[in-house]
């Protein structure tokens, strides 16, 4: 029997803290050796001229979520897995919905069953839309025992949003259970007020989506989310930061020593509100719906500032927020008709496969971030923050052999078929990128080679997360009374 099942030979191995020329030896799905010349392998993959990256960790994407109206998010675990592998991602943290008025357990176990039908390794964030005793006191402990370690709350959106009282209850429950809280920060009432006024004025096209939620709406909610998290002494991650004002709130919190992390997404680094003002002969201004997500993409100046916040490390994770709705069918963007006003069009854009190529091309190739930062923000940092490290997110002896063989020179024009998701469009159609994954290995198995995904459905693994110190509360309270002591 050979010493290694697989050896990746002759590549440049990239980690968050440095880059080395060495081979990678894999046995039973794990990395067992990093050395200059490894022999005696069943399979040798030639990585000459290529970078060897840890498989991407996408800690924010929406797959097969079951909605309260009976619908299910179009991207399934199976199709989403293919898109992940096509783009060099090997692990995801995706979401379980809570339906208002219900608990969380039933949906959680059902979603876990669905997750097993795909190919990509995964953990879950539990969305809390109803901070009831049933959800937080009675049902949550069993989910925590199953390895659930993060909650998501929305401070906007009907019917998802929580008011301050409910948000505080979630923070307190998370603190008691040793969980991370992730937060969608936009002000619900401010958006509703502006939306009503825009609609009354007849301003209904997709481009007015961005007018309904300017940066101040995001900044205010980010400030409030952080202040209440400080009150409870509960670590949080602010999701999908789109603008400097919101990132500055995070920077200020970090400077005060709070455990507050910030994530952004490729859309806030490459798209602008002007994309929502596009039109085409068949669809007219509805074309703009392809770019609608929340928070809204801003302008080019703001993009550069968000890049700056990444470079500074204020934002330290880039995830896809893949939340696609197809453009051409009647269940996606056009569910309320192609003449619907902007507030009736589903938010969210697809991006599972585009995340790494866009970050590499726009970030590393254009000199905005280093190669090591690229690996940190797309794999190592999300794995550490989500409690998946050291098993995922870096190339270490003992880690799962999740590897991407990356051609740093390959030039590709992004098209929807290349994305391999089920959504029928990509907002990045026609974008030129330099740098592309030529092979993806998941636990030592080649699951994508030259664009061909070859993993078997049903081979995904659920990633239970043990308690981890990185997200432990600081133990610093406003006074001597602890209203939510950790268990
Ligand atoms: O527009 C977005 N981001 N939709 C997805 C749901 C969310 O807010 O994460
Ligand atoms: Zn969100
Ligand atoms: Zn999302």
Tab-separated table of C-alpha atoms and ligand atoms in Angstrom:
chain	number	residue	atom	x	y	z
A	1	UNK	CA	0.000	0.000	0.000
A	2	UNK	CA	1.344	3.445	-0.907
A	3	UNK	CA	2.295	5.827	1.874
A	4	UNK	CA	0.012	8.529	0.459
A	5	UNK	CA	-3.288	8.320	-1.344
A	6	UNK	CA	-2.515	11.577	-3.119
A	7	UNK	CA	0.525	13.795	-3.444
A	8	UNK	CA	0.150	17.304	-4.821
A	9	UNK	CA	3.572	17.885	-6.287
A	10	UNK	CA	5.598	20.958	-7.126
A	11	UNK	CA	3.110	23.700	-6.280
A	12	UNK	CA	3.440	26.886	-4.272
A	13	UNK	CA	1.514	26.315	-1.051
A	14	UNK	CA	-0.155	29.459	0.244
A	15	UNK	CA	-1.226	30.106	3.814
A	16	UNK	CA	-2.512	33.148	5.648
A	17	UNK	CA	0.936	33.695	7.129
A	18	UNK	CA	3.256	32.766	4.271
A	19	UNK	CA	3.998	30.917	1.063
A	20	UNK	CA	6.225	27.821	0.628
A	21	UNK	CA	7.307	25.584	-2.241
A	22	UNK	CA	6.490	22.052	-1.071
A	23	UNK	CA	4.505	18.926	-1.830
A	24	UNK	CA	1.333	18.010	0.052
A	25	UNK	CA	0.812	14.396	1.125
A	26	UNK	CA	-2.728	13.173	1.727
A	27	UNK	CA	-3.883	10.011	3.490
A	28	UNK	CA	-7.468	9.073	4.390
A	29	UNK	CA	-8.731	12.515	3.470
A	30	UNK	CA	-6.304	14.430	5.683
A	31	UNK	CA	-3.060	16.272	5.087
A	32	UNK	CA	-0.318	14.118	6.618
A	33	UNK	CA	2.862	15.637	5.180
A	34	UNK	CA	4.204	18.916	3.882
A	35	UNK	CA	7.712	18.381	2.564
A	36	UNK	CA	9.979	19.114	-0.354
A	37	UNK	CA	9.757	15.851	-2.246
A	38	UNK	CA	7.126	13.291	-1.394
A	39	UNK	CA	7.039	9.994	-3.268
A	40	UNK	CA	5.109	6.753	-2.916
A	41	UNK	CA	1.604	7.905	-3.740
A	42	UNK	CA	-1.317	6.216	-5.480
A	43	UNK	CA	-2.060	9.448	-7.315
A	44	UNK	CA	0.265	12.335	-8.084
A	45	UNK	CA	-1.235	15.663	-9.085
A	46	UNK	CA	1.220	17.922	-10.840
A	47	UNK	CA	0.903	21.457	-9.460
A	48	UNK	CA	3.936	22.880	-11.264
A	49	UNK	CA	3.332	26.563	-11.998
A	50	UNK	CA	0.192	26.530	-9.836
A	51	UNK	CA	-0.702	27.857	-6.419
A	52	UNK	CA	-2.001	25.372	-3.872
A	53	UNK	CA	-4.637	27.091	-1.731
A	54	UNK	CA	-6.754	25.849	1.156
A	55	UNK	CA	-10.285	25.152	-0.050
A	56	UNK	CA	-12.407	28.256	0.288
A	57	UNK	CA	-14.707	28.606	3.297
A	58	UNK	CA	-17.872	30.529	2.446
A	59	UNK	CA	-19.348	31.403	5.821
A	60	UNK	CA	-22.475	33.097	4.460
A	61	UNK	CA	-24.593	31.544	1.721
A	62	UNK	CA	-28.216	30.506	1.397
A	63	UNK	CA	-28.956	26.960	0.230
A	64	UNK	CA	-32.321	25.202	0.055
A	65	UNK	CA	-33.834	27.281	2.874
A	66	UNK	CA	-37.466	26.493	3.496
A	67	UNK	CA	-39.588	29.606	3.602
A	68	UNK	CA	-42.757	30.054	5.674
A	69	UNK	CA	-44.856	30.389	2.484
A	70	UNK	CA	-43.915	26.819	1.508
A	71	UNK	CA	-41.333	27.829	-1.085
A	72	UNK	CA	-37.729	26.664	-0.962
A	73	UNK	CA	-34.655	28.657	-2.007
A	74	UNK	CA	-33.853	27.659	-5.587
A	75	UNK	CA	-30.218	26.702	-4.984
A	76	UNK	CA	-30.225	23.195	-3.550
A	77	UNK	CA	-27.448	21.607	-1.521
A	78	UNK	CA	-26.572	19.558	-4.593
A	79	UNK	CA	-26.487	22.375	-7.155
A	80	UNK	CA	-24.870	24.732	-4.657
A	81	UNK	CA	-22.162	22.158	-3.950
A	82	UNK	CA	-21.312	22.006	-7.665
A	83	UNK	CA	-21.010	25.791	-7.774
A	84	UNK	CA	-18.790	25.752	-4.690
A	85	UNK	CA	-16.395	23.201	-6.168
A	86	UNK	CA	-16.363	24.988	-9.543
A	87	UNK	CA	-15.140	28.123	-7.772
A	88	UNK	CA	-12.710	26.523	-5.298
A	89	UNK	CA	-14.909	26.516	-2.184
A	90	UNK	CA	-15.047	23.318	-0.132
A	91	UNK	CA	-16.929	24.306	3.056
A	92	UNK	CA	-19.913	26.510	3.708
A	93	UNK	CA	-21.875	27.834	6.629
A	94	UNK	CA	-25.460	28.301	5.462
A	95	UNK	CA	-28.758	29.085	7.120
A	96	UNK	CA	-31.745	27.441	8.730
A	97	UNK	CA	-34.867	29.592	8.771
A	98	UNK	CA	-37.136	29.998	11.766
A	99	UNK	CA	-40.722	30.641	10.825
A	100	UNK	CA	-42.309	33.335	12.984
A	101	UNK	CA	-44.615	31.795	15.576
A	102	UNK	CA	-42.769	28.471	15.418
A	103	UNK	CA	-39.813	27.014	17.268
A	104	UNK	CA	-36.518	26.147	15.599
A	105	UNK	CA	-36.034	22.418	16.096
A	106	UNK	CA	-38.273	21.030	13.357
A	107	UNK	CA	-36.746	23.159	10.578
A	108	UNK	CA	-33.217	22.525	11.895
A	109	UNK	CA	-33.420	18.736	11.739
A	110	UNK	CA	-35.116	18.882	8.341
A	111	UNK	CA	-32.409	21.206	7.021
A	112	UNK	CA	-29.716	18.954	8.375
A	113	UNK	CA	-31.251	16.056	6.470
A	114	UNK	CA	-31.264	18.160	3.304
A	115	UNK	CA	-27.638	19.226	3.817
A	116	UNK	CA	-26.564	15.586	3.713
A	117	UNK	CA	-27.902	15.244	0.154
A	118	UNK	CA	-25.240	17.586	-1.250
A	119	UNK	CA	-21.480	17.325	-1.634
A	120	UNK	CA	-20.055	20.346	0.158
A	121	UNK	CA	-19.085	20.112	3.837
A	122	UNK	CA	-21.278	22.407	5.853
A	123	UNK	CA	-22.308	23.919	9.162
A	124	UNK	CA	-25.347	26.055	9.931
A	125	UNK	CA	-26.321	29.455	11.266
A	126	UNK	CA	-29.760	29.333	12.880
A	127	UNK	CA	-31.820	32.391	11.892
A	128	UNK	CA	-33.912	33.707	14.766
A	129	UNK	CA	-37.023	35.592	13.653
A	130	UNK	CA	-38.993	34.998	16.845
A	131	UNK	CA	-36.973	35.256	20.045
A	132	UNK	CA	-39.446	33.117	21.994
A	133	UNK	CA	-38.823	30.961	25.056
A	134	UNK	CA	-39.723	27.958	22.904
A	135	UNK	CA	-36.877	28.739	20.490
A	136	UNK	CA	-34.211	30.096	22.813
A	137	UNK	CA	-34.828	28.269	26.085
A	138	UNK	CA	-36.498	24.993	25.199
A	139	UNK	CA	-35.163	24.046	21.762
A	140	UNK	CA	-31.799	25.739	21.328
A	141	UNK	CA	-29.826	23.569	23.821
A	142	UNK	CA	-30.319	20.403	21.741
A	143	UNK	CA	-29.109	22.208	18.621
A	144	UNK	CA	-26.049	23.500	20.465
A	145	UNK	CA	-25.350	19.940	21.598
A	146	UNK	CA	-25.479	19.001	17.913
A	147	UNK	CA	-22.682	21.474	17.128
A	148	UNK	CA	-24.647	24.610	16.212
A	149	UNK	CA	-22.548	27.630	17.244
A	150	UNK	CA	-23.953	30.658	15.427
A	151	UNK	CA	-27.205	32.567	15.154
A	152	UNK	CA	-28.261	35.132	12.571
A	153	UNK	CA	-30.600	38.007	13.207
A	154	UNK	CA	-32.059	40.549	10.814
A	155	UNK	CA	-32.603	44.111	11.988
A	156	UNK	CA	-34.697	44.719	8.863
A	157	UNK	CA	-36.967	42.824	6.401
A	158	UNK	CA	-40.522	41.727	6.866
A	159	UNK	CA	-41.192	39.185	8.304
A	160	UNK	CA	-37.700	38.504	9.599
A	161	UNK	CA	-36.693	41.573	11.556
A	162	UNK	CA	-36.200	41.706	15.312
A	163	UNK	CA	-36.765	44.773	17.435
A	164	UNK	CA	-34.189	45.801	20.042
A	165	UNK	CA	-35.835	43.823	22.842
A	166	UNK	CA	-35.806	40.623	20.796
A	167	UNK	CA	-32.264	41.242	19.587
A	168	UNK	CA	-31.087	41.599	23.196
A	169	UNK	CA	-32.787	38.307	24.066
A	170	UNK	CA	-30.898	36.598	21.246
A	171	UNK	CA	-27.593	38.129	22.358
A	172	UNK	CA	-28.204	36.920	25.905
A	173	UNK	CA	-29.128	33.404	24.782
A	174	UNK	CA	-26.022	33.235	22.605
A	175	UNK	CA	-23.851	34.326	25.522
A	176	UNK	CA	-25.335	31.654	27.754
A	177	UNK	CA	-24.676	28.980	25.129
A	178	UNK	CA	-21.246	30.081	23.836
A	179	UNK	CA	-22.428	31.061	20.358
A	180	UNK	CA	-21.589	33.769	17.836
A	181	UNK	CA	-24.322	36.154	16.698
A	182	UNK	CA	-24.216	37.367	13.097
A	183	UNK	CA	-26.245	40.446	12.262
A	184	UNK	CA	-27.877	41.962	9.185
A	185	UNK	CA	-27.589	45.662	9.989
A	186	UNK	CA	-30.107	47.991	8.360
A	187	UNK	CA	-32.793	50.097	10.060
A	188	UNK	CA	-36.226	48.562	9.428
A	189	UNK	CA	-38.323	51.672	10.085
A	190	UNK	CA	-36.037	53.986	8.138
A	191	UNK	CA	-36.215	51.763	5.056
A	192	UNK	CA	-39.980	51.406	5.302
A	193	UNK	CA	-40.418	55.155	5.637
A	194	UNK	CA	-38.310	55.907	2.575
A	195	UNK	CA	-39.864	53.051	0.584
A	196	UNK	CA	-43.387	54.352	1.207
A	197	UNK	CA	-42.360	57.838	0.142
A	198	UNK	CA	-40.595	56.607	-2.998
A	199	UNK	CA	-43.564	54.488	-4.046
A	200	UNK	CA	-45.970	57.358	-3.381
A	201	UNK	CA	-43.816	59.530	-5.649
A	202	UNK	CA	-44.050	56.878	-8.399
A	203	UNK	CA	-40.380	55.964	-8.104
A	204	UNK	CA	-40.760	52.212	-8.389
A	205	UNK	CA	-37.990	50.884	-10.688
A	206	UNK	CA	-35.228	48.587	-9.338
A	207	UNK	CA	-32.762	51.456	-9.079
A	208	UNK	CA	-34.848	52.994	-6.275
A	209	UNK	CA	-33.959	50.009	-4.117
A	210	UNK	CA	-30.691	51.801	-3.384
A	211	UNK	CA	-32.505	55.094	-2.722
A	212	UNK	CA	-34.597	53.339	-0.076
A	213	UNK	CA	-31.564	52.289	1.989
A	214	UNK	CA	-28.686	54.799	1.885
A	215	UNK	CA	-25.526	54.187	3.948
A	216	UNK	CA	-26.841	56.025	7.029
A	217	UNK	CA	-29.500	53.306	7.402
A	218	UNK	CA	-26.744	50.696	7.563
A	219	UNK	CA	-24.488	52.811	9.778
A	220	UNK	CA	-27.238	53.422	12.357
A	221	UNK	CA	-28.112	49.736	12.616
A	222	UNK	CA	-24.456	48.735	12.792
A	223	UNK	CA	-23.904	51.198	15.624
A	224	UNK	CA	-26.952	49.901	17.503
A	225	UNK	CA	-26.078	46.248	16.916
A	226	UNK	CA	-22.617	46.859	18.356
A	227	UNK	CA	-23.809	48.953	21.318
A	228	UNK	CA	-26.336	46.315	22.396
A	229	UNK	CA	-23.770	43.541	21.917
A	230	UNK	CA	-21.427	45.531	24.182
A	231	UNK	CA	-24.186	45.856	26.776
A	232	UNK	CA	-24.682	42.084	26.837
A	233	UNK	CA	-20.936	41.356	26.367
A	234	UNK	CA	-21.670	39.139	23.388
A	235	UNK	CA	-19.325	38.822	20.365
A	236	UNK	CA	-20.934	39.539	16.983
A	237	UNK	CA	-20.051	39.503	13.304
A	238	UNK	CA	-21.625	42.227	11.167
A	239	UNK	CA	-22.624	40.711	7.855
A	240	UNK	CA	-22.286	42.134	4.348
A	241	UNK	CA	-20.787	45.554	5.112
A	242	UNK	CA	-21.263	47.734	2.041
A	243	UNK	CA	-19.859	51.128	2.992
A	244	UNK	CA	-17.183	52.965	4.887
A	245	UNK	CA	-19.580	54.507	7.453
A	246	UNK	CA	-20.661	51.091	8.696
A	247	UNK	CA	-17.101	49.750	8.630
A	248	UNK	CA	-15.992	52.733	10.699
A	249	UNK	CA	-18.443	51.705	13.430
A	250	UNK	CA	-16.759	48.294	13.453
A	251	UNK	CA	-13.276	49.852	13.469
A	252	UNK	CA	-14.226	51.989	16.471
A	253	UNK	CA	-15.567	48.963	18.328
A	254	UNK	CA	-12.410	46.984	17.556
A	255	UNK	CA	-10.264	49.890	18.745
A	256	UNK	CA	-12.147	49.727	22.068
A	257	UNK	CA	-11.297	46.027	22.272
A	258	UNK	CA	-14.777	44.676	21.567
A	259	UNK	CA	-15.148	41.332	19.845
A	260	UNK	CA	-16.832	42.640	16.718
A	261	UNK	CA	-15.924	41.294	13.287
A	262	UNK	CA	-17.001	42.508	9.873
A	263	UNK	CA	-17.703	40.658	6.644
A	264	UNK	CA	-18.093	42.037	3.146
A	265	UNK	CA	-18.925	40.384	-0.184
A	266	UNK	CA	-17.691	40.609	-3.799
A	267	UNK	CA	-20.788	42.596	-4.772
A	268	UNK	CA	-19.710	45.506	-2.558
A	269	UNK	CA	-16.247	45.444	-4.109
A	270	UNK	CA	-17.308	45.287	-7.763
A	271	UNK	CA	-20.958	46.332	-8.315
A	272	UNK	CA	-22.523	49.767	-7.889
A	273	UNK	CA	-26.031	51.171	-7.562
A	274	UNK	CA	-25.765	52.148	-11.240
A	275	UNK	CA	-26.062	48.464	-12.162
A	276	UNK	CA	-29.651	48.588	-10.877
A	277	UNK	CA	-30.343	51.365	-13.405
A	278	UNK	CA	-29.601	49.093	-16.355
A	279	UNK	CA	-32.196	48.328	-18.985
A	280	UNK	CA	-32.411	45.956	-21.915
A	281	UNK	CA	-34.806	45.741	-24.898
A	282	UNK	CA	-36.688	42.650	-23.626
A	283	UNK	CA	-36.885	43.395	-19.924
A	284	UNK	CA	-36.643	47.178	-19.777
A	285	UNK	CA	-35.561	48.453	-16.359
A	286	UNK	CA	-36.351	45.069	-14.769
A	287	UNK	CA	-32.789	44.150	-15.878
A	288	UNK	CA	-31.678	46.100	-12.785
A	289	UNK	CA	-33.273	43.431	-10.561
A	290	UNK	CA	-30.292	41.181	-11.329
A	291	UNK	CA	-28.140	43.351	-9.072
A	292	UNK	CA	-30.561	43.930	-6.185
A	293	UNK	CA	-29.288	42.875	-2.815
A	294	UNK	CA	-29.285	44.296	0.687
A	295	UNK	CA	-27.500	46.344	1.748
A	296	UNK	CA	-27.416	47.957	-1.673
A	297	UNK	CA	-24.243	48.178	-3.761
A	298	UNK	CA	-23.018	51.796	-3.512
A	299	UNK	CA	-20.646	53.680	-5.862
A	300	UNK	CA	-17.065	53.291	-7.030
A	301	UNK	CA	-15.618	55.600	-4.399
A	302	UNK	CA	-17.318	53.536	-1.687
A	303	UNK	CA	-15.962	50.314	-3.214
A	304	UNK	CA	-12.421	51.626	-2.864
A	305	UNK	CA	-13.107	52.460	0.779
A	306	UNK	CA	-14.398	48.946	1.426
A	307	UNK	CA	-11.215	47.569	-0.184
A	308	UNK	CA	-9.294	49.827	2.199
A	309	UNK	CA	-11.187	48.396	5.185
A	310	UNK	CA	-10.269	44.884	4.030
A	311	UNK	CA	-6.630	45.846	3.678
A	312	UNK	CA	-6.659	47.327	7.195
A	313	UNK	CA	-8.236	44.149	8.539
A	314	UNK	CA	-11.332	45.944	9.905
A	315	UNK	CA	-13.282	43.644	7.589
A	316	UNK	CA	-11.605	40.251	7.652
A	317	UNK	CA	-13.963	37.881	5.837
A	318	UNK	CA	-15.332	37.960	2.297
A	319	UNK	CA	-18.236	35.604	1.778
A	320	UNK	CA	-20.606	35.316	-1.170
A	321	UNK	CA	-24.002	35.897	0.495
A	322	UNK	CA	-25.121	33.662	-2.372
A	323	UNK	CA	-28.871	34.113	-2.257
A	324	UNK	CA	-29.922	33.745	-5.792
A	325	UNK	CA	-33.320	34.099	-7.365
A	326	UNK	CA	-33.478	33.305	-11.062
A	327	UNK	CA	-34.230	36.136	-13.446
A	328	UNK	CA	-36.200	34.430	-16.199
A	329	UNK	CA	-38.593	32.123	-14.331
A	330	UNK	CA	-41.724	33.121	-12.416
A	331	UNK	CA	-40.579	32.060	-8.927
A	332	UNK	CA	-37.446	34.232	-8.716
A	333	UNK	CA	-36.885	37.930	-9.264
A	334	UNK	CA	-40.121	38.144	-11.293
A	335	UNK	CA	-42.320	36.388	-8.713
A	336	UNK	CA	-44.452	39.529	-8.362
A	337	UNK	CA	-44.347	40.260	-12.097
A	338	UNK	CA	-41.821	42.109	-14.231
A	339	UNK	CA	-43.560	45.426	-13.494
A	340	UNK	CA	-43.388	44.942	-9.747
A	341	UNK	CA	-42.083	47.824	-7.688
A	342	UNK	CA	-38.608	47.474	-6.195
A	343	UNK	CA	-39.916	46.565	-2.732
A	344	UNK	CA	-41.631	43.460	-4.165
A	345	UNK	CA	-38.542	42.052	-5.902
A	346	UNK	CA	-36.620	39.392	-3.947
A	347	UNK	CA	-33.249	40.605	-2.711
A	348	UNK	CA	-30.058	38.665	-3.137
A	349	UNK	CA	-27.652	37.662	-5.877
A	350	UNK	CA	-25.755	34.485	-6.735
A	351	UNK	CA	-21.996	34.316	-6.199
A	352	UNK	CA	-20.749	30.968	-4.851
A	353	UNK	CA	-18.358	30.255	-7.731
A	354	UNK	CA	-17.407	33.854	-8.500
A	355	UNK	CA	-16.147	34.689	-4.990
A	356	UNK	CA	-12.566	33.427	-5.189
A	357	UNK	CA	-11.866	34.407	-8.820
A	358	UNK	CA	-13.167	37.951	-8.251
A	359	UNK	CA	-11.231	38.402	-5.007
A	360	UNK	CA	-8.047	37.066	-6.543
A	361	UNK	CA	-8.309	39.080	-9.739
A	362	UNK	CA	-9.571	42.355	-8.302
A	363	UNK	CA	-7.621	41.990	-5.076
A	364	UNK	CA	-4.312	40.178	-5.591
A	365	UNK	CA	-3.712	40.787	-9.302
A	366	UNK	CA	-4.588	44.479	-8.980
A	367	UNK	CA	-2.347	44.831	-5.926
A	368	UNK	CA	-5.068	45.756	-3.425
A	369	UNK	CA	-4.388	42.812	-1.103
A	370	UNK	CA	-1.568	40.292	-0.779
A	371	UNK	CA	-1.836	36.631	-1.741
A	372	UNK	CA	-1.720	35.701	1.944
A	373	UNK	CA	-4.527	38.147	2.747
A	374	UNK	CA	-6.566	36.592	-0.044
A	375	UNK	CA	-6.242	33.180	1.620
A	376	UNK	CA	-6.943	34.672	5.038
A	377	UNK	CA	-10.164	36.436	4.081
A	378	UNK	CA	-11.582	33.666	1.893
A	379	UNK	CA	-10.617	30.604	3.975
A	380	UNK	CA	-8.544	30.925	7.159
A	381	UNK	CA	-10.401	33.771	8.886
A	382	UNK	CA	-13.925	32.473	8.261
A	383	UNK	CA	-12.848	29.002	9.423
A	384	UNK	CA	-11.400	30.430	12.638
A	385	UNK	CA	-14.344	32.716	13.356
A	386	UNK	CA	-16.881	29.963	12.705
A	387	UNK	CA	-15.118	27.337	14.811
A	388	UNK	CA	-14.078	25.192	11.841
A	389	UNK	CA	-10.329	25.653	12.330
A	390	UNK	CA	-7.879	23.938	12.262
A	391	UNK	CA	-9.793	21.238	10.372
A	392	UNK	CA	-10.798	23.677	7.621
A	393	UNK	CA	-9.373	26.874	6.142
A	394	UNK	CA	-5.624	26.216	6.082
A	395	UNK	CA	-3.043	23.765	4.781
A	396	UNK	CA	-1.727	22.100	7.937
A	397	UNK	CA	-0.756	18.568	8.864
A	398	UNK	CA	-3.906	17.078	10.377
A	399	UNK	CA	-6.330	19.315	8.492
A	400	UNK	CA	-8.850	17.955	6.003
A	401	UNK	CA	-7.205	17.792	2.573
A	402	UNK	CA	-9.389	20.514	1.081
A	403	UNK	CA	-7.143	21.995	-1.587
A	404	UNK	CA	-7.452	24.149	-4.660
A	405	UNK	CA	-4.952	24.042	-7.502
A	406	UNK	CA	-5.054	27.587	-8.762
A	407	UNK	CA	-3.689	28.921	-12.018
A	408	UNK	CA	-2.718	32.514	-11.178
A	409	UNK	CA	-2.291	33.489	-14.838
A	410	UNK	CA	-5.359	31.975	-16.455
A	411	UNK	CA	-7.663	34.612	-17.944
A	412	UNK	CA	-11.352	33.867	-17.945
A	413	UNK	CA	-14.482	35.775	-18.948
A	414	UNK	CA	-17.200	35.026	-16.410
A	415	UNK	CA	-20.365	33.525	-17.846
A	416	UNK	CA	-23.328	31.902	-16.156
A	417	UNK	CA	-22.515	28.318	-17.269
A	418	UNK	CA	-19.071	28.643	-15.674
A	419	UNK	CA	-20.736	29.416	-12.331
A	420	UNK	CA	-22.467	25.988	-12.292
A	421	UNK	CA	-25.222	27.225	-9.956
A	422	UNK	CA	-28.911	26.656	-10.645
A	423	UNK	CA	-29.653	30.376	-10.874
A	424	UNK	CA	-30.115	31.408	-14.494
A	425	UNK	CA	-27.846	34.430	-14.496
A	426	UNK	CA	-24.747	35.874	-12.897
A	427	UNK	CA	-24.443	39.571	-12.067
A	428	UNK	CA	-20.803	39.240	-13.141
A	429	UNK	CA	-21.552	38.169	-16.752
A	430	UNK	CA	-18.740	39.319	-19.039
A	431	UNK	CA	-16.329	40.285	-16.265
A	432	UNK	CA	-12.705	39.441	-17.111
A	433	UNK	CA	-10.703	37.783	-14.354
A	434	UNK	CA	-7.129	36.614	-14.057
A	435	UNK	CA	-6.669	33.542	-11.865
A	436	UNK	CA	-8.847	30.446	-11.878
A	437	UNK	CA	-9.247	27.124	-10.016
A	438	UNK	CA	-8.158	24.219	-12.212
A	439	UNK	CA	-8.830	21.494	-9.622
A	440	UNK	CA	-10.607	21.279	-6.263
A	441	UNK	CA	-9.986	18.512	-3.723
A	442	UNK	CA	-12.432	17.836	-0.917
A	443	UNK	CA	-10.986	15.612	1.807
A	444	UNK	CA	-8.386	14.378	-0.688
A	445	UNK	CA	-10.835	13.535	-3.458
A	446	UNK	CA	-10.662	15.462	-6.731
A	447	UNK	CA	-14.180	16.865	-6.925
A	448	UNK	CA	-13.558	19.337	-9.758
A	449	UNK	CA	-11.021	19.219	-12.553
A	450	UNK	CA	-10.913	21.652	-15.469
A	451	UNK	CA	-14.436	22.772	-14.698
A	452	UNK	CA	-15.913	19.269	-14.511
A	453	UNK	CA	-17.523	18.610	-11.127
A	454	UNK	CA	-17.301	14.926	-10.300
A	455	UNK	CA	-18.512	14.511	-6.711
A	456	UNK	CA	-21.318	12.153	-5.795
A	457	UNK	CA	-24.453	13.681	-4.230
A	458	UNK	CA	-24.836	12.539	-0.618
A	459	UNK	CA	-21.112	12.724	0.188
A	460	UNK	CA	-21.291	16.019	2.123
A	461	UNK	CA	-20.306	16.055	5.772
A	462	UNK	CA	-21.956	18.075	8.484
A	463	UNK	CA	-19.359	19.993	10.503
A	464	UNK	CA	-20.327	20.040	14.187
A	465	UNK	CA	-18.594	22.816	16.074
A	466	UNK	CA	-17.256	22.391	19.584
A	467	UNK	CA	-17.095	25.309	22.019
A	468	UNK	CA	-14.173	27.547	20.989
A	469	UNK	CA	-12.350	30.284	22.817
A	470	UNK	CA	-12.072	32.688	19.884
A	471	UNK	CA	-15.702	33.789	20.316
A	472	UNK	CA	-15.803	33.657	24.132
A	473	UNK	CA	-17.279	36.796	25.730
A	474	UNK	CA	-14.665	39.189	27.132
A	475	UNK	CA	-16.184	39.137	30.615
A	476	UNK	CA	-16.306	42.938	30.661
A	477	UNK	CA	-19.677	44.289	31.749
A	478	UNK	CA	-21.066	47.777	32.351
A	479	UNK	CA	-21.263	47.023	36.087
A	480	UNK	CA	-21.084	44.088	38.485
A	481	UNK	CA	-24.406	42.568	37.431
A	482	UNK	CA	-24.227	39.861	34.734
A	483	UNK	CA	-27.710	39.429	33.274
A	484	UNK	CA	-26.774	36.472	31.025
A	485	UNK	CA	-23.964	34.480	32.630
A	486	UNK	CA	-22.404	31.862	30.354
A	487	UNK	CA	-23.457	28.312	31.292
B	1	LIG	O1	-29.947	40.753	-0.310
B	1	LIG	C1	-29.546	39.856	0.420
B	1	LIG	N1	-28.424	39.985	1.065
B	1	LIG	N2	-30.277	38.761	0.553
B	1	LIG	C2	-29.929	37.624	1.264
B	1	LIG	C3	-30.421	37.610	2.648
B	1	LIG	C4	-29.488	38.355	3.536
B	1	LIG	O2	-29.792	39.462	3.906
B	1	LIG	O3	-28.431	37.847	3.876
B	2	LIG	ZN1	-28.380	39.630	5.588
B	3	LIG	ZN1	-27.387	36.400	3.432
